[in-house]
CSV table of C-alpha atoms in Angstrom, one decimal:
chain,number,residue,atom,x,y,z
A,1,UNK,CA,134.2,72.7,97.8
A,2,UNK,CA,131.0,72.5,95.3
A,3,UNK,CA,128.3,74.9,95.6
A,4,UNK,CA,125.3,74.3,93.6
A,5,UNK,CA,121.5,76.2,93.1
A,6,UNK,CA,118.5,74.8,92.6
A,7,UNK,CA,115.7,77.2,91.4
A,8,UNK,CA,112.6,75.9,93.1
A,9,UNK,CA,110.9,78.4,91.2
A,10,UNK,CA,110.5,82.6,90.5
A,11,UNK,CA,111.1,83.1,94.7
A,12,UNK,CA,112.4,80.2,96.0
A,13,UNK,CA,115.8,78.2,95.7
A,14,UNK,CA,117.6,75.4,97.9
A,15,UNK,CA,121.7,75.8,97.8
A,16,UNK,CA,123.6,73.2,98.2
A,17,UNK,CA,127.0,73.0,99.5
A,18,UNK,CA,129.8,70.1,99.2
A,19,UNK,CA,132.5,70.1,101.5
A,20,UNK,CA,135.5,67.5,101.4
A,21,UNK,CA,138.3,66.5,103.3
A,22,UNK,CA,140.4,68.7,101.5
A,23,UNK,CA,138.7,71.8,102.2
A,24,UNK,CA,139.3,72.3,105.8
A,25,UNK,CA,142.2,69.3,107.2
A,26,UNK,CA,144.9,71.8,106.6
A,27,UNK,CA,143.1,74.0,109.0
A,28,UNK,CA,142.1,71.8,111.3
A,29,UNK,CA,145.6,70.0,112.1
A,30,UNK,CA,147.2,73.1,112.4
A,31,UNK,CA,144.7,74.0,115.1
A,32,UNK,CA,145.4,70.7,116.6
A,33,UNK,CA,149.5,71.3,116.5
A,34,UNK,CA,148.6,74.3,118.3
A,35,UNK,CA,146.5,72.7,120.9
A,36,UNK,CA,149.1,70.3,121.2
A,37,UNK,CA,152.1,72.8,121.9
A,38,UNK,CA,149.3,74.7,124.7
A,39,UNK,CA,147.5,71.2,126.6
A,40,UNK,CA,147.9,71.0,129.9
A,41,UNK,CA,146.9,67.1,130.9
A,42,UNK,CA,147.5,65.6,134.3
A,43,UNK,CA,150.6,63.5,133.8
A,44,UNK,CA,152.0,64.7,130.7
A,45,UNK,CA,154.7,67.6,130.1
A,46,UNK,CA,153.3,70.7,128.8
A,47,UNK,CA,153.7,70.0,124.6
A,48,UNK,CA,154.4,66.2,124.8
A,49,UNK,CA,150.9,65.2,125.1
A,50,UNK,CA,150.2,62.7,122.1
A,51,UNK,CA,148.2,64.0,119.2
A,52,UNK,CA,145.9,61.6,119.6
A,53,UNK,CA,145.1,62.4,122.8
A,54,UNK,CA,144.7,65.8,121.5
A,55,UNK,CA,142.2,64.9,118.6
A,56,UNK,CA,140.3,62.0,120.9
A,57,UNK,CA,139.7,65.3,123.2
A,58,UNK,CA,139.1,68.5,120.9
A,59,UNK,CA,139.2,66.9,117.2
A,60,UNK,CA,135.4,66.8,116.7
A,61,UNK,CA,134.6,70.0,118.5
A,62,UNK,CA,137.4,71.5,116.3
A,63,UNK,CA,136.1,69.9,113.2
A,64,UNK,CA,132.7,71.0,113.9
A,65,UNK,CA,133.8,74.6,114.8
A,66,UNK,CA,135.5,74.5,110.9
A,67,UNK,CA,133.8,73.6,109.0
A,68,UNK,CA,130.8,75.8,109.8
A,69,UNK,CA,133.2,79.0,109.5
A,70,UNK,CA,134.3,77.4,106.1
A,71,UNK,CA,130.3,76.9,105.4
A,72,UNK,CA,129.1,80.8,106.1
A,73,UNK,CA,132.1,82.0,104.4
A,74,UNK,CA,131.7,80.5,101.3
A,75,UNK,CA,127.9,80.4,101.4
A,76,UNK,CA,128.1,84.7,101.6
A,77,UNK,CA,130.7,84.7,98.8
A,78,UNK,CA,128.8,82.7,96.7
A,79,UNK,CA,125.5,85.1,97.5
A,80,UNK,CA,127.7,88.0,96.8
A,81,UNK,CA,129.1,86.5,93.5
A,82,UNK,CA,125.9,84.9,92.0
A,83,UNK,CA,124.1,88.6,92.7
A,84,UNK,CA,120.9,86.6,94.6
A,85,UNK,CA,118.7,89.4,95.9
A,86,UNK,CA,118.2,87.0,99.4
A,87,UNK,CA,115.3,87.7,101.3
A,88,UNK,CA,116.1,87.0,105.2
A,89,UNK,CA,118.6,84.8,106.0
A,90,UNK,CA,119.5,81.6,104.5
A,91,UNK,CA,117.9,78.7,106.3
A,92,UNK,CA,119.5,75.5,106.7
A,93,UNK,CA,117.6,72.4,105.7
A,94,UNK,CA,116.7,69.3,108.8
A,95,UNK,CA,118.8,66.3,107.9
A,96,UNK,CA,118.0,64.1,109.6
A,97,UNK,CA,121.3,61.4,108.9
A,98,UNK,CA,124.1,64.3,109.1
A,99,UNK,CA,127.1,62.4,110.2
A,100,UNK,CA,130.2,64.7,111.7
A,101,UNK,CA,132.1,61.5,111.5
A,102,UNK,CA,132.5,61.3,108.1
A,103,UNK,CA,135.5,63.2,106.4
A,104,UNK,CA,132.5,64.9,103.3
A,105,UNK,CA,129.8,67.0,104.1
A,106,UNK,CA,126.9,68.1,102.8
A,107,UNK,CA,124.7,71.1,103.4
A,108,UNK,CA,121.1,72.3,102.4
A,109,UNK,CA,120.1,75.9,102.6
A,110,UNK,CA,116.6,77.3,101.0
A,111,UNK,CA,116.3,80.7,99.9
A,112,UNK,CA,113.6,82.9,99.3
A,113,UNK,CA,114.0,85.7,96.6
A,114,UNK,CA,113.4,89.1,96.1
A,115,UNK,CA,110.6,89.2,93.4
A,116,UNK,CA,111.4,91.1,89.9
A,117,UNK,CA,109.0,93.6,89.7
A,118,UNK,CA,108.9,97.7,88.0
A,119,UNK,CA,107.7,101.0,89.6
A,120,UNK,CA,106.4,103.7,87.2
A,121,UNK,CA,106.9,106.8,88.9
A,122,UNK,CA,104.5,108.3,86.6
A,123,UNK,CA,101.1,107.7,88.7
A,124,UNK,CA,97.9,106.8,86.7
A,125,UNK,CA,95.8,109.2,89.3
A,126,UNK,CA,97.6,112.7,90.1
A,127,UNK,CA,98.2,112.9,93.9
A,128,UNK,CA,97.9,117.0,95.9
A,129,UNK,CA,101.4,118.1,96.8
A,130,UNK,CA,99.7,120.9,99.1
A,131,UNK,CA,101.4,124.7,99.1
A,132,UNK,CA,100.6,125.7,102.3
A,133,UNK,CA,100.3,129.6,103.1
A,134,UNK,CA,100.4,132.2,106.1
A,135,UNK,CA,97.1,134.1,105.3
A,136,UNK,CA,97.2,137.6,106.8
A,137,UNK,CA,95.1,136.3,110.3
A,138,UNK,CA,97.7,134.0,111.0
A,139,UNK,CA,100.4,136.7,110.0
A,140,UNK,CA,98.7,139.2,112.7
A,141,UNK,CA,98.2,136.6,115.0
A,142,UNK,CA,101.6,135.7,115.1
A,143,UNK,CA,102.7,139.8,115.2
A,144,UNK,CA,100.3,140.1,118.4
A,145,UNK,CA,102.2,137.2,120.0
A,146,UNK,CA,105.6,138.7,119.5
A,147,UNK,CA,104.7,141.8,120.8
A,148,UNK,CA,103.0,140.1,123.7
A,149,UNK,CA,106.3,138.2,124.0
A,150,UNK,CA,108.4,141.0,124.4
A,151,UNK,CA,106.3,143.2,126.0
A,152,UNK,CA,106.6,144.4,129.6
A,153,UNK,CA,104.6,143.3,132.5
A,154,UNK,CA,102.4,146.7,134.9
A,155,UNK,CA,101.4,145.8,138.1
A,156,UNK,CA,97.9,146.8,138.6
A,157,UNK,CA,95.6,146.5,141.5
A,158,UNK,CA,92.5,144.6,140.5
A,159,UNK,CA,92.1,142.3,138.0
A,160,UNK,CA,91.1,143.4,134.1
A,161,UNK,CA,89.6,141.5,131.3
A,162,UNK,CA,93.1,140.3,129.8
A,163,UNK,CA,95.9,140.7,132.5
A,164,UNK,CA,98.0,137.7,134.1
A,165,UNK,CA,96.9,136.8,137.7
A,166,UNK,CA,99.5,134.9,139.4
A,167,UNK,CA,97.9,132.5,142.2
A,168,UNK,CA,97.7,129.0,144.1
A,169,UNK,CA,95.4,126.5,143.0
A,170,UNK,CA,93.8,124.2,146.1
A,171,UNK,CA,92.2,121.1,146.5
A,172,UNK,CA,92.4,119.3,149.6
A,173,UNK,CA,90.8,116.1,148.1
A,174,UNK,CA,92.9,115.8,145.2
A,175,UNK,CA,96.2,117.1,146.6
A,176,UNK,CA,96.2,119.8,144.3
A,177,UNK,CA,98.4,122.7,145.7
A,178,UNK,CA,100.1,124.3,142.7
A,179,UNK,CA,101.5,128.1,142.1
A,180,UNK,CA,101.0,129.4,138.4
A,181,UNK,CA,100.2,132.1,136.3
A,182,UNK,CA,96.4,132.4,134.6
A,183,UNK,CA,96.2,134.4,131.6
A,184,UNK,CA,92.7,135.0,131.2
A,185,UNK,CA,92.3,135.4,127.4
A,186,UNK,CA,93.4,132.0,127.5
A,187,UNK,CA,89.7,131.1,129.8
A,188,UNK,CA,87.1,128.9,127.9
A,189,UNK,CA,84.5,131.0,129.9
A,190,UNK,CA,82.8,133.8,129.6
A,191,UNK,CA,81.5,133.6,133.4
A,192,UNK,CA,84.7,132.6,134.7
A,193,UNK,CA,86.8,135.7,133.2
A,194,UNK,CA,83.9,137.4,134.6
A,195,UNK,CA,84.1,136.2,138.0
A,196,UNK,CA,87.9,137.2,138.5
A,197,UNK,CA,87.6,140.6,137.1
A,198,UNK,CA,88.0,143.2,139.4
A,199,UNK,CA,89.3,140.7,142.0
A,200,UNK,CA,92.1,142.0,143.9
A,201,UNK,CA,95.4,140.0,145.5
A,202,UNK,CA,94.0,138.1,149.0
A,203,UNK,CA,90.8,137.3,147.2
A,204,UNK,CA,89.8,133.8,146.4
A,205,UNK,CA,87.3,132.4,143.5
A,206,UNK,CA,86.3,129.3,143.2
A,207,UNK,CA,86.6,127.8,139.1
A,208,UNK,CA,85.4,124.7,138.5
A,209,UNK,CA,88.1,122.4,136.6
A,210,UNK,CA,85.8,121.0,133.2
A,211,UNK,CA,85.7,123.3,130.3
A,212,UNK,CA,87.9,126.0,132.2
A,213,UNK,CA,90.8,126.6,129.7
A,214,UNK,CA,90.6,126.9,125.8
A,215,UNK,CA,93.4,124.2,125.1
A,216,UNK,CA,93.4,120.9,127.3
A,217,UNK,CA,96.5,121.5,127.9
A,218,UNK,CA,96.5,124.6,129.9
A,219,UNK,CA,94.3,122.4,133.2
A,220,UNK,CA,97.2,120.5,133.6
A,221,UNK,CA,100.1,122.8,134.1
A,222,UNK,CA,98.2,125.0,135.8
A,223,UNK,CA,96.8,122.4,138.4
A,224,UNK,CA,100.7,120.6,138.4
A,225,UNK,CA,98.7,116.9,137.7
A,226,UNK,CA,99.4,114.7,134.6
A,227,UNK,CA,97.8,115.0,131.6
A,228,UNK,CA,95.7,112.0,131.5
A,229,UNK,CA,94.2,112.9,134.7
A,230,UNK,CA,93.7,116.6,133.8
A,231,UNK,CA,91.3,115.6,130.7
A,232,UNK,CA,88.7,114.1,132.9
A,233,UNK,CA,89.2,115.9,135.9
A,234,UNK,CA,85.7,117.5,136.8
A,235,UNK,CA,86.4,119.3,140.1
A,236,UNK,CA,86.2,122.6,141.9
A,237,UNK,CA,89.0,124.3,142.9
A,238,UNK,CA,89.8,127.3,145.0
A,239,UNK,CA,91.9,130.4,143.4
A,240,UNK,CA,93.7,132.4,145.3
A,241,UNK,CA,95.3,136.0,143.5
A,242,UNK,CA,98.7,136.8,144.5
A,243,UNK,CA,99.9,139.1,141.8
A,244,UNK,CA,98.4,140.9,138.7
A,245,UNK,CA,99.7,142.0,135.9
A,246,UNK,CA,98.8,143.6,132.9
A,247,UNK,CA,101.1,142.4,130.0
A,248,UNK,CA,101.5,146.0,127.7
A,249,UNK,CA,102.6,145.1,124.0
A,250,UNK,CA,105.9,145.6,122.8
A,251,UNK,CA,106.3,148.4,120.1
A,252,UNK,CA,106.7,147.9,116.7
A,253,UNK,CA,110.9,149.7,116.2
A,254,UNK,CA,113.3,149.0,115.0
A,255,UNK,CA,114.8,147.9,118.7
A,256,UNK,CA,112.3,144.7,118.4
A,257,UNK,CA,113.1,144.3,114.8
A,258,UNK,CA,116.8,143.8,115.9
A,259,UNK,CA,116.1,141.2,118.6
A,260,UNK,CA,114.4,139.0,116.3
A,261,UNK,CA,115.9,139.2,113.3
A,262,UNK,CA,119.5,140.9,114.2
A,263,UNK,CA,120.7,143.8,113.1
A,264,UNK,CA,118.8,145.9,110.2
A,265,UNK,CA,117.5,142.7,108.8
A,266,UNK,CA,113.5,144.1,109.1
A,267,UNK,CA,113.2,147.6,109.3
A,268,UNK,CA,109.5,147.9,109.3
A,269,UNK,CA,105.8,146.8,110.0
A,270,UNK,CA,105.1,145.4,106.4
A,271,UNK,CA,108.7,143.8,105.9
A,272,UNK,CA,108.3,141.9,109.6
A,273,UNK,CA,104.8,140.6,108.3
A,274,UNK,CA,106.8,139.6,105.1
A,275,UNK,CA,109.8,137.4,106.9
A,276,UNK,CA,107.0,136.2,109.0
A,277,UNK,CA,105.2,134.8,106.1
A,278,UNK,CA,108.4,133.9,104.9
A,279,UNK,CA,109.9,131.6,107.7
A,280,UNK,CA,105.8,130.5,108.4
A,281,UNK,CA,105.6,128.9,104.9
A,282,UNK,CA,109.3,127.6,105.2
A,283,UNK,CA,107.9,125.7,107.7
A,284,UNK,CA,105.3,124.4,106.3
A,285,UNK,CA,107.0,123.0,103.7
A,286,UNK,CA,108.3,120.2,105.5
A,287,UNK,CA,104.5,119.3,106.9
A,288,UNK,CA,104.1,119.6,102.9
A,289,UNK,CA,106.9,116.9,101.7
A,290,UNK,CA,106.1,114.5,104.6
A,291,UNK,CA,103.0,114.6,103.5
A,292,UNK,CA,103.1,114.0,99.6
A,293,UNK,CA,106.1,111.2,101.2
A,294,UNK,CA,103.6,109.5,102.5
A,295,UNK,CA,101.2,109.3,99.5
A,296,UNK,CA,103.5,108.6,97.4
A,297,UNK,CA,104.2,105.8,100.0
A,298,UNK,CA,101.0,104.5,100.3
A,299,UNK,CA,100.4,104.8,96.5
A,300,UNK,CA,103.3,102.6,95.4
A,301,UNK,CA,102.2,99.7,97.6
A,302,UNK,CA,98.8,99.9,96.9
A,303,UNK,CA,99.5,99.8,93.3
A,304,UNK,CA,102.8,97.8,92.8
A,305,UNK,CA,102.2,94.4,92.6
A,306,UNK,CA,104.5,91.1,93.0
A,307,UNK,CA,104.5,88.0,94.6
A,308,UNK,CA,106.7,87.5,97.7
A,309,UNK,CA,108.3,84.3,99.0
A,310,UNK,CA,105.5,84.0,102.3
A,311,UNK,CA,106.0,80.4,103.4
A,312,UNK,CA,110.0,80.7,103.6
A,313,UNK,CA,109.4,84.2,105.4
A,314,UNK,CA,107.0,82.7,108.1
A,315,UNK,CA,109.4,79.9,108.4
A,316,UNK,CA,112.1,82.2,108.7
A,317,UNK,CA,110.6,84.3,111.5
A,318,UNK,CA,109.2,81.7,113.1
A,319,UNK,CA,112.8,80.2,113.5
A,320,UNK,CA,115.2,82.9,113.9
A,321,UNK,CA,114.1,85.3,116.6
A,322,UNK,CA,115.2,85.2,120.1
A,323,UNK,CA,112.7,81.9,121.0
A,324,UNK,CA,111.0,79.5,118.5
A,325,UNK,CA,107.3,81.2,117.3
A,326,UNK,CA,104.4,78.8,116.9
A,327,UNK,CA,102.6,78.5,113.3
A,328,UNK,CA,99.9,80.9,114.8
A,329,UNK,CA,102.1,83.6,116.5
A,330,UNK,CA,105.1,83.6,112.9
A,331,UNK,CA,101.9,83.8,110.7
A,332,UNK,CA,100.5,86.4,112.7
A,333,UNK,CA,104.0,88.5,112.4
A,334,UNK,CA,104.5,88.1,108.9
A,335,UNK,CA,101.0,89.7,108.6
A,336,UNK,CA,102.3,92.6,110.7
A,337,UNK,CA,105.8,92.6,108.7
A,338,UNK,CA,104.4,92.5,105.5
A,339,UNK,CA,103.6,95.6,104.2
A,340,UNK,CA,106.8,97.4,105.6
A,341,UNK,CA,108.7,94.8,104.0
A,342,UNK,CA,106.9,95.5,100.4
A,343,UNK,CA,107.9,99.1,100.7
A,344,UNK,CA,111.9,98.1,101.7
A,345,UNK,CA,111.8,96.5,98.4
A,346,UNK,CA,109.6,99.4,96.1
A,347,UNK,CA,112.0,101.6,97.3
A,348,UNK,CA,115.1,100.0,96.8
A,349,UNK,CA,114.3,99.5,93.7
A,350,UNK,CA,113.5,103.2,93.0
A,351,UNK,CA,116.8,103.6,94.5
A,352,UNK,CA,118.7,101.2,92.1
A,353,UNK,CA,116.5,102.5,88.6
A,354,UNK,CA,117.1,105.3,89.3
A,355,UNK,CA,120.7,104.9,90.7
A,356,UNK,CA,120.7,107.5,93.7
A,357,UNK,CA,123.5,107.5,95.8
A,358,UNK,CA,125.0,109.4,98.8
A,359,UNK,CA,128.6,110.4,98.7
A,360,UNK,CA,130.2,111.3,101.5
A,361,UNK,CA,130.8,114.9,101.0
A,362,UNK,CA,126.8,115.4,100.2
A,363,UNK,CA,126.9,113.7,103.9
A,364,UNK,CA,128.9,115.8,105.3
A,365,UNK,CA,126.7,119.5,104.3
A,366,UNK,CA,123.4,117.9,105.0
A,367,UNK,CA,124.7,117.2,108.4
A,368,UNK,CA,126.3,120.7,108.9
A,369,UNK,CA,122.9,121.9,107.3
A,370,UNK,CA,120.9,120.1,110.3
A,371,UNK,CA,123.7,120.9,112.8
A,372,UNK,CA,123.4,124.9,112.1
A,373,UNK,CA,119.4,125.0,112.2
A,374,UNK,CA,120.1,123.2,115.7
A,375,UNK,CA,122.0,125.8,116.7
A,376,UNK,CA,119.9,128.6,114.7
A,377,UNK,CA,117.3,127.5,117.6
A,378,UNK,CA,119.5,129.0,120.5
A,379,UNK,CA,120.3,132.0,119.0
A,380,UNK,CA,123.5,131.3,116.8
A,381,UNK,CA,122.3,132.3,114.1
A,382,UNK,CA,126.3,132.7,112.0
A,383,UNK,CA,128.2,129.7,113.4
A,384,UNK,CA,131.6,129.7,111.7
A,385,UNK,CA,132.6,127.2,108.9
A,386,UNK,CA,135.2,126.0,110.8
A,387,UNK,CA,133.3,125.0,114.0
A,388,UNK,CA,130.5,123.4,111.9
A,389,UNK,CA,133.2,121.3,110.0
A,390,UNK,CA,134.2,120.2,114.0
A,391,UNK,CA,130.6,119.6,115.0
A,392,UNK,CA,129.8,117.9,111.6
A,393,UNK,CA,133.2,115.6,112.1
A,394,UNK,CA,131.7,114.6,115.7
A,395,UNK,CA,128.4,113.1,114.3
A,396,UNK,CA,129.2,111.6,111.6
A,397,UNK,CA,132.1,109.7,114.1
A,398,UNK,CA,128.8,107.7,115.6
A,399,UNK,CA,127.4,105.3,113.3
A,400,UNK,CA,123.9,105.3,114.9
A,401,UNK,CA,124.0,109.0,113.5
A,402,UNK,CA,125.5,108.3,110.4
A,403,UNK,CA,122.8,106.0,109.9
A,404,UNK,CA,119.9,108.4,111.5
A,405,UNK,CA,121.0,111.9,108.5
A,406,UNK,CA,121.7,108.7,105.7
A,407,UNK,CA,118.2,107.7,105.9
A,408,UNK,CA,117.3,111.1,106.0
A,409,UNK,CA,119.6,112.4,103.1
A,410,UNK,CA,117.8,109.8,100.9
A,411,UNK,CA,114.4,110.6,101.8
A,412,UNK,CA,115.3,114.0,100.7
A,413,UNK,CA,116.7,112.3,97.6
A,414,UNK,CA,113.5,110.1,96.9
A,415,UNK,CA,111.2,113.0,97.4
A,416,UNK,CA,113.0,115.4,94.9
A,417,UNK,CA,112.5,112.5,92.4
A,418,UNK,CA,108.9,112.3,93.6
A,419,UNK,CA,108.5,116.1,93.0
A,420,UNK,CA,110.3,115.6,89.4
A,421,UNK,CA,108.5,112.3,88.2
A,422,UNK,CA,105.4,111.6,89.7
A,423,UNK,CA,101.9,112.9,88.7
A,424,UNK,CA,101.3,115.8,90.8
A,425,UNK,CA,98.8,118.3,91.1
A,426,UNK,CA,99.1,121.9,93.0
A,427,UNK,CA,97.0,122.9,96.0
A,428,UNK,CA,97.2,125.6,98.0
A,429,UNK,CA,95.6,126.1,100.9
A,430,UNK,CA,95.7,128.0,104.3
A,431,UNK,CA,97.7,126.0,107.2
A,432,UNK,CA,94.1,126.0,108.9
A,433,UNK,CA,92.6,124.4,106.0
A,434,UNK,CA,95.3,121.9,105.3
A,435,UNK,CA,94.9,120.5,108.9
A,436,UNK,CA,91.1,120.2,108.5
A,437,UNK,CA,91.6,118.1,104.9
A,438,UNK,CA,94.3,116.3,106.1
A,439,UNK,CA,93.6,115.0,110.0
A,440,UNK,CA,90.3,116.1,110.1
């Protein structure tokens, strides 16, 4: 077998592959021996059947079957050997006078090629890493909702300015028949909180659907409809009160301190506010790296710039997807295709500069690392080693998971380089604030 490259130029390149007689006859008459020993051919003996029989019957289909094995595994070990950044798959070339009844072949594949190109981490312009912070309204805030959380629920007899009224929705026309609880600081309306204070259980209000909550949201739990139809829905309903209850705040001890934190953890007011600001801005972080990720993403393929291999690409998806693509419809994917498939290659290349790897082991903690803020979510907050090593063992038995933390793992990886490498500049900024600049 000869295997040959010709560089069509910088991104494209046919292969071209000899096979002879030599290459696969060994192969194929012991096949044909074993066909032989197995046939089972009205009027002949199981095993006696003549061998040309045999090859008159199965020869070419066995030839066929071969020779192409012989062709893929050669062509990948050639790939693999000749270090040919391949772009797609290798596509085999129309020849139009192949003949399978000779004893040589030859085979045509074009390749398109990964372009050579560098990335300077070091960015001409600096890009915001943003430091969010907890300012002291969002601190209190978040301390009134705690103690709101915990805090115990007073029947009362009418209706005050910021109890919970517990009561059945109606509307005949709509089929809206829903029991919930109303917490009327969460009313848009001025009028409407009006209208229900002082209201007493039996009585019935009638709120009118647009505009009644403060968050969109809120309509369509408490009316039990989808979402979609809650954001246009411009009704009125009928309200009728079968509970009130006033919701008294939890105390500031050490007794709350404990359930949130466990025990002796906080011991005080100014320390709570503290771990509050603490686990707030922990938080934030993340919404912090994903963002300066995707700047950093957006910056390298704006600003790194090669040539790519586009006609073999269309060609390529317009030939190797589940059904044949027109001109119109593979042109039209490549377009879509492109730009993710520029990044694959700027960050590979990152990766390979800059040699970043993940061993196992490194594997291994980052899952336990995810696994035990899972589990710090529903209340286990000291997991022992021994049962995170179990957990950690389970995962990383699936491959789709494996796959899921790798990616993951090297974002992480890629993003510490960012934070070490590229041009950065500092800005804090309240979490308020950083929403505003960054979704608008």
């Amino acid at each position: 077998m000869n295997i040959t490259k010709e560089q069509i130029d910088e991104l494209n390149a046919v292969v071209k592959v000899a096979i002879t007689k030599d290459d696969y006859q060994d192969k194929v008459e012991k096949i044909l021996k074993d066909y032989k020993k197995q046939a089972n051919i009205p009027g002949f003996r199981k095993g006696q059947v003549p061998m040309g029989l045999i090859k008159k019957q199965y020869g070419k289909a066995v030839l066929v079957d071969e020779v192409n094995k012989l062709l893929q595994d050669n062509l990948n070990k050639y790939l693999t050997e000749e270090k040919l950044d391949v772009l797609g798959n290798p596509l085999p070339k129309q020849q139009d006078n192949f003949d399978w009844d000779g004893d040589d072949f030859a085979f045509e594949f074009e390749l398109g090629l990964a372009p050579d190109f560098k990335v300077p981490l070091e960015t001409k312009k600096p890009l915001t890493h943003y430091k969010i912070v907890a300012d002291d309204k969002m601190i209190n805030e978040q301390v009134e909702r705690i103690q709101k959380q915990y805090g115990k629920l007073v029947s009362k007899s009418e209706v005050g300015k910021t109890d919970e009224v517990n009561g059945t929705f109606k509307n005949e026309e709509e089929e809206i028949d829903n029991k919930t609880t109303v917490e009327l600081d969460k009313i848009d309306s001025e009028k409407v909180v009006s209208s229900l204070v002082g209201k007493k259980v039996g009585d019935t209000v009638t709120l009118k659907t647009k505009g009644l909550f403060k968050e969109d949201y809120l309509l369509s739990s408490a009316l039990g409809i989808p979402g979609d139809k809650a954001k246009t829905l411009d009704i009125e309903t009928t309200f009728t009160i079968e509970e009130i209850n006033e919701r008294q705040p939890a105390e500031l001890n050490q007794d709350l301190f404990d359930k949130l934190f466990g025990k002796d953890v906080v011991s005080s007011e100014k320390e709570l506010k503290a771990k509050i600001k603490e686990d707030s801005e922990k938080q934030f972080e993340q919404q912090s790296d994903q963002k300066l990720l995707n700047d950093v993403t957006e910056y390298f393929i704006e600003n790194t710039k090669f040539e790519l291999p586009t006609e073999f690409l269309t060609k390529w998806i317009q030939m190797t997807g589940e059904e044949p693509l027109s001109q119109e419809q593979a042109d039209a994917e490549y377009e879509k295709s492109e730009k993710g498939l520029r990044y694959q290659l700027i960050e590979g290349r990152i990766i390979k500069d800059n040699d970043i790897q993940i061993q196992f082991d490194e594997l291994k903690e980052f899952a336990k690392g995810f696994i035990k803020s899972q589990m710090a979510q529903y209340g286990q907050l000291n997991p022992q080693e021994e049962e995170l090593d179990n957990i950690a063992a389970r995962v990383l038995g699936n491959q789709d998971e494996v796959k899921r933390l790798s990616e993951q793992l090297m974002s992480q990886k890629l993003l510490n380089l960012y934070k070490e490498k590229v041009n950065l500049k500092a800005k804090e900024v309240t979490y308020d604030n950083f929403v505003k600049e960054v979704y608008g």
